[in-house]
Coordinates of C-alpha atoms in Angstrom, one line a residue:
M209 CA 0.0 0.0 0.0
G210 CA 3.0 2.3 -0.4
N211 CA 4.0 2.2 3.2
A212 CA 0.8 3.0 5.0
P213 CA 0.8 3.7 8.8
L214 CA 0.1 0.7 11.0
L215 CA -1.6 0.0 14.3
R216 CA 0.0 -1.4 17.4
P217 CA -1.4 -4.7 18.8
I218 CA -4.0 -3.4 21.2
E219 CA -5.3 -1.0 18.5
I220 CA -5.6 -4.0 16.1
L221 CA -7.7 -5.9 18.6
I222 CA -9.9 -2.9 19.1
F223 CA -10.2 -2.5 15.4
I224 CA -11.1 -6.1 15.0
I225 CA -13.9 -5.9 17.6
K226 CA -15.2 -2.7 16.0
N227 CA -14.4 -0.2 18.7
S228 CA -12.3 2.9 18.0
N229 CA -12.1 4.6 21.4
M230 CA -8.3 4.4 21.7
K231 CA -6.5 7.7 22.3
K232 CA -3.1 6.6 23.6
I233 CA -0.8 5.7 20.7
S234 CA 2.6 4.1 21.0
L235 CA 5.8 6.2 20.8
W236 CA 6.8 4.5 17.5
M237 CA 3.2 4.9 16.1
F238 CA 3.4 8.6 16.9
A239 CA 6.7 8.9 15.0
A240 CA 5.3 7.0 12.0
I241 CA 2.3 9.2 11.7
L242 CA 4.4 12.3 11.8
I243 CA 6.4 11.0 8.8
I244 CA 3.3 10.0 6.9
C245 CA 1.6 13.3 7.5
G246 CA 4.5 15.2 5.9
A247 CA 5.9 16.9 9.0
C248 CA 9.4 16.8 7.5
T249 CA 11.5 19.2 5.5
N250 CA 14.1 18.3 3.0
A251 CA 17.6 19.2 4.0
S252 CA 19.3 18.0 0.8
E253 CA 20.8 20.5 -1.6
K254 CA 22.1 18.4 -4.5
K255 CA 19.7 18.1 -7.4
V256 CA 19.3 15.1 -9.7
K257 CA 17.2 14.8 -12.8
Y258 CA 14.4 12.3 -12.8
A259 CA 12.6 10.6 -15.7
V260 CA 9.5 8.6 -15.0
S261 CA 7.4 6.8 -17.6
G262 CA 4.6 4.4 -17.0
T263 CA 1.2 2.8 -17.8
T264 CA -2.0 3.0 -16.0
P265 CA -5.3 1.1 -16.4
A266 CA -7.3 4.1 -17.6
D267 CA -6.8 7.7 -18.8
E268 CA -6.9 9.2 -15.4
M269 CA -4.9 11.7 -13.4
V270 CA -1.5 10.5 -12.2
Y271 CA 0.5 12.3 -9.5
L272 CA 4.2 12.5 -8.6
I273 CA 4.5 12.9 -4.9
D274 CA 7.4 13.9 -2.6
R275 CA 7.1 11.5 0.3
L276 CA 9.1 13.8 2.6
T277 CA 6.4 16.5 2.4
N278 CA 3.6 14.3 1.2
E279 CA 2.8 17.0 -1.4
P280 CA 2.4 16.5 -5.2
I281 CA 5.3 17.7 -7.3
D282 CA 3.6 17.2 -10.6
S283 CA 0.5 15.8 -12.1
I284 CA -0.7 14.7 -15.6
K285 CA -3.7 13.0 -17.2
A286 CA -2.7 9.7 -18.8
S287 CA -3.2 9.4 -22.5
N288 CA -3.8 6.0 -24.0
G289 CA -2.9 4.6 -20.7
K290 CA 0.5 6.2 -20.6
F291 CA 2.1 9.0 -18.6
E292 CA 5.5 10.6 -18.2
F293 CA 7.2 12.9 -15.7
S294 CA 10.6 14.7 -15.8
G295 CA 12.4 17.3 -13.8
E296 CA 14.8 17.8 -11.0
Q297 CA 14.6 16.9 -7.3
D298 CA 17.0 16.4 -4.4
K299 CA 19.4 13.5 -4.8
D300 CA 17.9 10.3 -3.3
A301 CA 14.6 12.1 -2.5
L302 CA 11.9 9.5 -1.8
L303 CA 9.2 10.0 -4.5
A304 CA 6.0 8.2 -5.3
V305 CA 3.6 7.8 -8.2
Q306 CA -0.1 7.4 -7.5
R307 CA -3.1 7.3 -9.8
E308 CA -6.3 9.0 -9.0
G309 CA -8.7 6.9 -6.9
S310 CA -6.0 4.5 -5.7
E311 CA -4.4 4.4 -2.3
W312 CA -1.3 2.7 -3.6
Q313 CA 1.9 4.7 -4.1
V314 CA 4.8 3.2 -6.1
L315 CA 7.9 4.4 -4.3
F316 CA 11.4 5.1 -5.7
F317 CA 14.5 7.0 -4.7
N318 CA 15.6 9.8 -7.1
D319 CA 19.0 8.2 -7.8
G320 CA 19.3 9.5 -11.4
T321 CA 18.2 6.2 -13.1
P322 CA 15.0 6.4 -15.2
V323 CA 12.1 4.4 -13.8
E324 CA 9.3 2.7 -15.6
I325 CA 6.1 2.1 -13.6
N326 CA 3.1 -0.1 -14.1
L327 CA 0.2 1.2 -12.1
D328 CA -1.9 -1.8 -13.0
N329 CA 0.2 -4.2 -10.8
N330 CA 2.2 -1.6 -9.0
T331 CA 5.6 -2.8 -10.2
L332 CA 8.7 -0.8 -11.2
K333 CA 11.7 -1.2 -13.5
G334 CA 14.7 0.9 -12.7
S335 CA 17.9 0.8 -10.7
D336 CA 18.6 -2.3 -8.6
L337 CA 17.9 -0.2 -5.5
N338 CA 14.5 0.9 -6.6
Q339 CA 13.5 -2.6 -7.8
R340 CA 14.5 -3.9 -4.4
L341 CA 12.5 -1.1 -2.8
T342 CA 9.4 -2.2 -4.8
D343 CA 9.9 -5.8 -3.8
C344 CA 10.0 -4.7 -0.1
D345 CA 6.9 -2.6 -0.5
L346 CA 4.9 -5.4 -2.1
A347 CA 6.0 -7.9 0.6
T348 CA 5.2 -5.7 3.6
S349 CA 1.9 -4.6 2.0
E350 CA 0.9 -8.2 1.5
A351 CA 1.4 -8.8 5.2
I352 CA -0.6 -5.7 6.1
S353 CA -3.5 -6.8 3.9
A354 CA -4.1 -9.8 6.1
I355 CA -5.5 -7.4 8.7
S356 CA -8.0 -5.9 6.3
K357 CA -9.0 -9.4 5.1
L358 CA -9.6 -10.4 8.7
S359 CA -11.8 -7.4 9.3
E360 CA -13.8 -8.1 6.2
E361 CA -14.3 -11.7 7.3
L362 CA -15.4 -10.6 10.7
N363 CA -17.8 -8.0 9.5
A364 CA -19.5 -10.5 7.1
L365 CA -20.6 -12.5 10.1
P366 CA -23.8 -12.0 12.1
E367 CA -23.3 -9.9 15.2
E368 CA -24.0 -12.9 17.5
E369 CA -21.3 -14.9 15.8
Q370 CA -18.9 -12.0 15.9
E371 CA -19.2 -11.9 19.7
A372 CA -18.9 -15.7 20.0
R373 CA -15.7 -15.8 17.9
Q374 CA -14.1 -12.7 19.3
K375 CA -11.3 -14.5 21.0
E376 CA -10.5 -16.5 17.8
F377 CA -10.3 -13.2 15.8
E378 CA -8.2 -11.5 18.4
D379 CA -5.7 -14.4 18.3
R380 CA -5.6 -14.3 14.5
A381 CA -5.2 -10.6 14.5
M382 CA -2.2 -10.9 16.9
K383 CA -0.6 -13.5 14.6
A384 CA -1.2 -11.3 11.6
Y385 CA 0.4 -8.4 13.5
D386 CA 3.4 -10.5 14.3
N387 CA 3.8 -11.4 10.6
I388 CA 3.7 -7.7 9.7
G389 CA 6.5 -7.1 12.2
E390 CA 8.6 -9.9 10.8
A391 CA 8.1 -8.5 7.3
F392 CA 9.3 -5.0 8.3
K393 CA 12.2 -6.4 10.4
K394 CA 13.3 -8.3 7.3
V395 CA 13.4 -5.1 5.3
L396 CA 15.6 -3.6 7.9
N397 CA 18.0 -6.5 8.4
D398 CA 18.3 -7.2 4.6
N399 CA 19.1 -3.6 3.8
R400 CA 21.2 -2.0 6.5
D401 CA 23.8 -1.1 3.9
N402 CA 21.5 1.0 1.7
L403 CA 18.7 3.6 1.8
I404 CA 15.7 1.3 1.6
P405 CA 14.9 1.2 5.4
A406 CA 14.4 5.0 5.2
A407 CA 11.3 4.4 3.1
F408 CA 9.8 2.3 5.9
I409 CA 11.5 3.6 9.0
G410 CA 8.3 4.8 10.7
N411 CA 6.6 1.4 10.4
I412 CA 9.8 -0.5 11.1
A413 CA 10.1 1.4 14.4
Q414 CA 6.7 0.1 15.6
F415 CA 8.1 -3.4 15.9
L416 CA 11.4 -2.7 17.7
N417 CA 12.0 -2.6 21.4
E418 CA 14.0 0.2 23.0
E419 CA 17.4 -1.5 22.6
E420 CA 16.7 -2.5 19.0
M421 CA 15.5 1.0 18.2
E422 CA 18.7 2.6 19.6
E423 CA 20.8 0.3 17.4
A424 CA 18.6 0.7 14.3
L425 CA 18.8 4.5 14.5
D426 CA 22.6 4.5 14.7
E427 CA 24.0 7.1 12.3
K428 CA 26.5 4.6 11.0
Y429 CA 23.8 3.2 8.7
P430 CA 23.3 4.8 5.2
Y431 CA 19.5 5.0 5.6
M432 CA 20.0 7.2 8.7
Q433 CA 21.6 9.9 6.5
H434 CA 18.3 10.2 4.6
P435 CA 16.2 13.3 5.6
I436 CA 13.2 11.1 6.4
S437 CA 15.2 9.0 8.9
K438 CA 16.9 12.1 10.4
K439 CA 13.6 13.9 10.9
L440 CA 12.0 10.8 12.5
K441 CA 14.8 10.6 15.0
E442 CA 14.5 14.3 15.8
Q443 CA 10.8 14.0 16.4
L444 CA 11.2 10.8 18.3
D445 CA 13.7 12.4 20.7
A446 CA 11.4 15.4 21.1
Y447 CA 8.5 13.2 21.9
K448 CA 10.5 11.1 24.4
A449 CA 11.4 14.4 26.1
Q450 CA 7.8 15.4 26.3
Q451 CA 6.8 12.0 27.7
K452 CA 9.5 12.3 30.3
E453 CA 8.3 15.7 31.3
A454 CA 4.7 14.5 31.5
E455 CA 5.8 11.5 33.7
E456 CA 7.7 13.8 36.0
A457 CA 4.6 16.0 36.3
K458 CA 2.5 13.0 37.1
Q459 CA 4.9 11.9 39.9
K460 CA 4.7 15.3 41.6
I461 CA 1.3 14.4 43.0
I462 CA 2.9 11.7 45.1
G463 CA 2.9 13.0 48.6
Q464 CA -0.1 15.3 48.0
K465 CA -3.6 14.9 49.2
F466 CA -6.0 13.5 46.6
T467 CA -8.1 15.9 44.6
D468 CA -11.8 15.1 44.9
F469 CA -14.1 14.3 42.0
E470 CA -17.6 12.9 41.5
Q471 CA -19.1 10.6 38.9
Q472 CA -22.0 8.2 38.7
D473 CA -22.0 4.4 39.3
V474 CA -23.7 1.9 37.1
D475 CA -27.1 2.7 38.7
G476 CA -26.8 6.4 38.0
K477 CA -26.1 7.3 41.6
T478 CA -23.4 10.0 42.1
H479 CA -20.5 9.4 44.3
K480 CA -17.4 11.4 45.4
L481 CA -13.9 10.0 45.8
S482 CA -14.0 11.5 49.3
E483 CA -16.7 9.0 50.3
Y484 CA -13.9 6.4 50.2
A485 CA -10.5 8.0 50.4
G486 CA -9.2 9.7 53.5
K487 CA -11.6 7.7 55.7
G488 CA -9.0 5.5 57.5
T489 CA -8.5 2.8 54.8
W490 CA -6.2 2.3 52.0
V491 CA -7.8 3.1 48.6
M492 CA -6.6 2.4 45.1
V493 CA -8.2 4.4 42.3
D494 CA -8.1 2.1 39.3
F495 CA -8.4 3.8 35.8
W496 CA -9.5 1.3 33.1
A497 CA -11.9 0.7 30.3
S498 CA -13.8 -2.3 28.9
W499 CA -12.1 -1.9 25.5
C500 CA -8.6 -1.7 26.9
G501 CA -6.8 -5.0 26.4
P502 CA -3.9 -4.3 29.0
C503 CA -6.6 -3.3 31.5
R504 CA -8.4 -6.6 31.1
G505 CA -5.1 -8.4 31.3
E506 CA -4.2 -6.8 34.6
M507 CA -7.7 -7.2 36.2
P508 CA -7.2 -10.7 37.6
N509 CA -4.3 -9.4 39.6
V510 CA -6.4 -6.5 40.9
V511 CA -9.2 -8.9 41.7
E512 CA -6.8 -11.1 43.6
A513 CA -5.5 -8.1 45.6
Y514 CA -9.0 -7.0 46.5
K515 CA -10.0 -10.5 47.7
K516 CA -6.8 -10.9 49.7
Y517 CA -6.7 -7.5 51.4
H518 CA -10.2 -5.9 51.4
A519 CA -11.1 -7.3 54.8
K520 CA -7.8 -5.9 56.2
G521 CA -8.7 -2.3 55.1
F522 CA -8.0 -2.1 51.3
D523 CA -10.6 -0.7 49.0
I524 CA -10.8 0.1 45.3
V525 CA -12.6 2.8 43.3
G526 CA -12.8 1.9 39.7
V527 CA -13.0 4.8 37.2
S528 CA -13.9 3.7 33.6
Y529 CA -12.9 5.5 30.5
D530 CA -15.8 3.9 28.6
Q531 CA -18.4 5.7 26.5
N532 CA -20.7 2.7 26.0
K533 CA -22.5 1.9 29.3
E534 CA -23.6 -1.5 28.2
A535 CA -20.0 -2.6 27.4
W536 CA -18.8 -1.1 30.7
V537 CA -21.4 -2.9 32.8
K538 CA -20.8 -6.2 31.0
A539 CA -17.1 -6.0 31.6
I540 CA -17.6 -5.4 35.3
G541 CA -19.5 -8.7 35.5
D542 CA -17.2 -10.6 33.2
L543 CA -14.1 -9.5 35.1
N544 CA -15.6 -10.1 38.6
M545 CA -15.0 -6.6 39.8
A546 CA -16.7 -6.4 43.1
W547 CA -15.8 -2.8 44.1
V548 CA -17.6 0.5 43.3
Q549 CA -17.4 1.5 39.7
L550 CA -17.7 5.1 38.5
S551 CA -17.7 6.8 35.1
D552 CA -18.9 9.9 33.3
L553 CA -19.0 7.9 30.1
K554 CA -16.9 10.5 28.2
G555 CA -14.1 8.2 27.2
W556 CA -10.7 10.0 27.2
E557 CA -12.5 13.2 28.1
N558 CA -13.2 11.8 31.6
A559 CA -12.8 14.6 34.1
T560 CA -10.1 12.6 36.0
S561 CA -7.9 12.6 32.9
A562 CA -7.1 16.3 33.5
I563 CA -7.1 16.1 37.3
Y564 CA -4.5 13.3 37.5
G565 CA -2.8 13.5 34.1
I566 CA -4.1 10.2 32.9
N567 CA -3.0 9.8 29.3
S568 CA -2.8 6.0 29.2
I569 CA -4.5 3.1 30.9
P570 CA -4.3 1.0 33.0
A571 CA -3.4 3.5 35.6
S572 CA -3.9 3.8 39.3
L573 CA -3.4 5.9 42.4
L574 CA -2.7 4.4 45.9
I575 CA -4.1 6.6 48.7
N576 CA -3.2 6.1 52.3
P577 CA -5.7 6.2 55.2
E578 CA -5.0 10.0 55.6
G579 CA -5.9 10.7 52.0
V580 CA -2.3 11.2 50.7
I581 CA -1.3 9.7 47.4
V582 CA 1.7 7.5 48.1
E583 CA 2.1 5.5 44.8
R584 CA 0.8 5.5 41.3
D585 CA 0.5 2.9 38.5
L586 CA 1.2 -0.1 40.6
R587 CA 0.4 -3.4 38.8
G588 CA 1.4 -7.0 38.6
E589 CA 3.9 -8.1 41.3
G590 CA 4.5 -4.5 42.2
L591 CA 0.9 -4.1 43.5
Q592 CA 1.1 -7.4 45.4
K593 CA 4.4 -6.5 47.0
K594 CA 3.3 -3.0 48.1
L595 CA 0.1 -4.4 49.6
A596 CA 2.1 -7.1 51.4
E597 CA 4.3 -4.4 52.9
I598 CA 1.3 -2.5 54.2
F599 CA -0.9 -5.4 55.4
G600 CA 1.5 -8.3 55.8
E601 CA 1.1 -11.6 54.1

């Protein structure tokens, strides 16, 4: 598909079950979107002539696009199914040809070698580099298409069958996502000595852990000298700095008394946090949502903690970032959440998001009996260990 932006695993699952309430996107997804949206500027100064000829299924408009800015450089209406472009652009600029009405862009680097493009099957003849680039694009796009096919298959089923087979489709979606990751990693590993990874760097980044990312963005690689890769790294560094600043701001509330808020429970009755916090018991405010995969994955651990320590003075106030009340109530029952549940059903616009800086879930606050926030975002073994320290085994 000409290097389209991807979705991270939880977003794929949400997509598969026909829910689009996610707000939080991964660091690498953020960087990829910036690249696709043309947030870059070209720093190259050397100009190279380009000569593009090709065929298209119909006499339609054909566009030559600068993938760095995502803006058209030139356009022409095909005649007798043929088109041509010529001119000058920066050396090794990543360009693309796209026909009207199609989402596909055939990519090529402006390396001075003429290219011949067939927009019927999206193939290219040109330099060895550009032919390898096309092969990589077709391979990764084939992997991506599995997600669309899976969605089409799901949507063709009756609603009752969709719900009954949700787990099956989630598992298949995760496998498809892993296959996409392998395809993009192969592009990186097979082309570390050339420019090709620059054409896919935003998507490649989504499948790398922090250590792999640091190594892949090393300036020793030729693709890291391309303006697209350079700009991605700059934006990535800036975003990481913003995230660090946001996290530091979130941590400042530790040691402070909780800020009160009020929302309704599943029966429509309004409650305040102060009804529970600062009343002589330990209270964890748990921010979650029915559509949040990691939240659902963590919930058995929270349920275990509640069962083990509730009688000793531990309580939980659930705050849901749902918008669909039916889904919210169903999840409470499915996940065996026996504590009070509150929500204003505004999704990410939930009032607590601004109060406590909640920009990803699951999230939590641990409030001591005096109403002071002592920890945040405890989960897994960390939650169990902290509660064991407070209440003993």
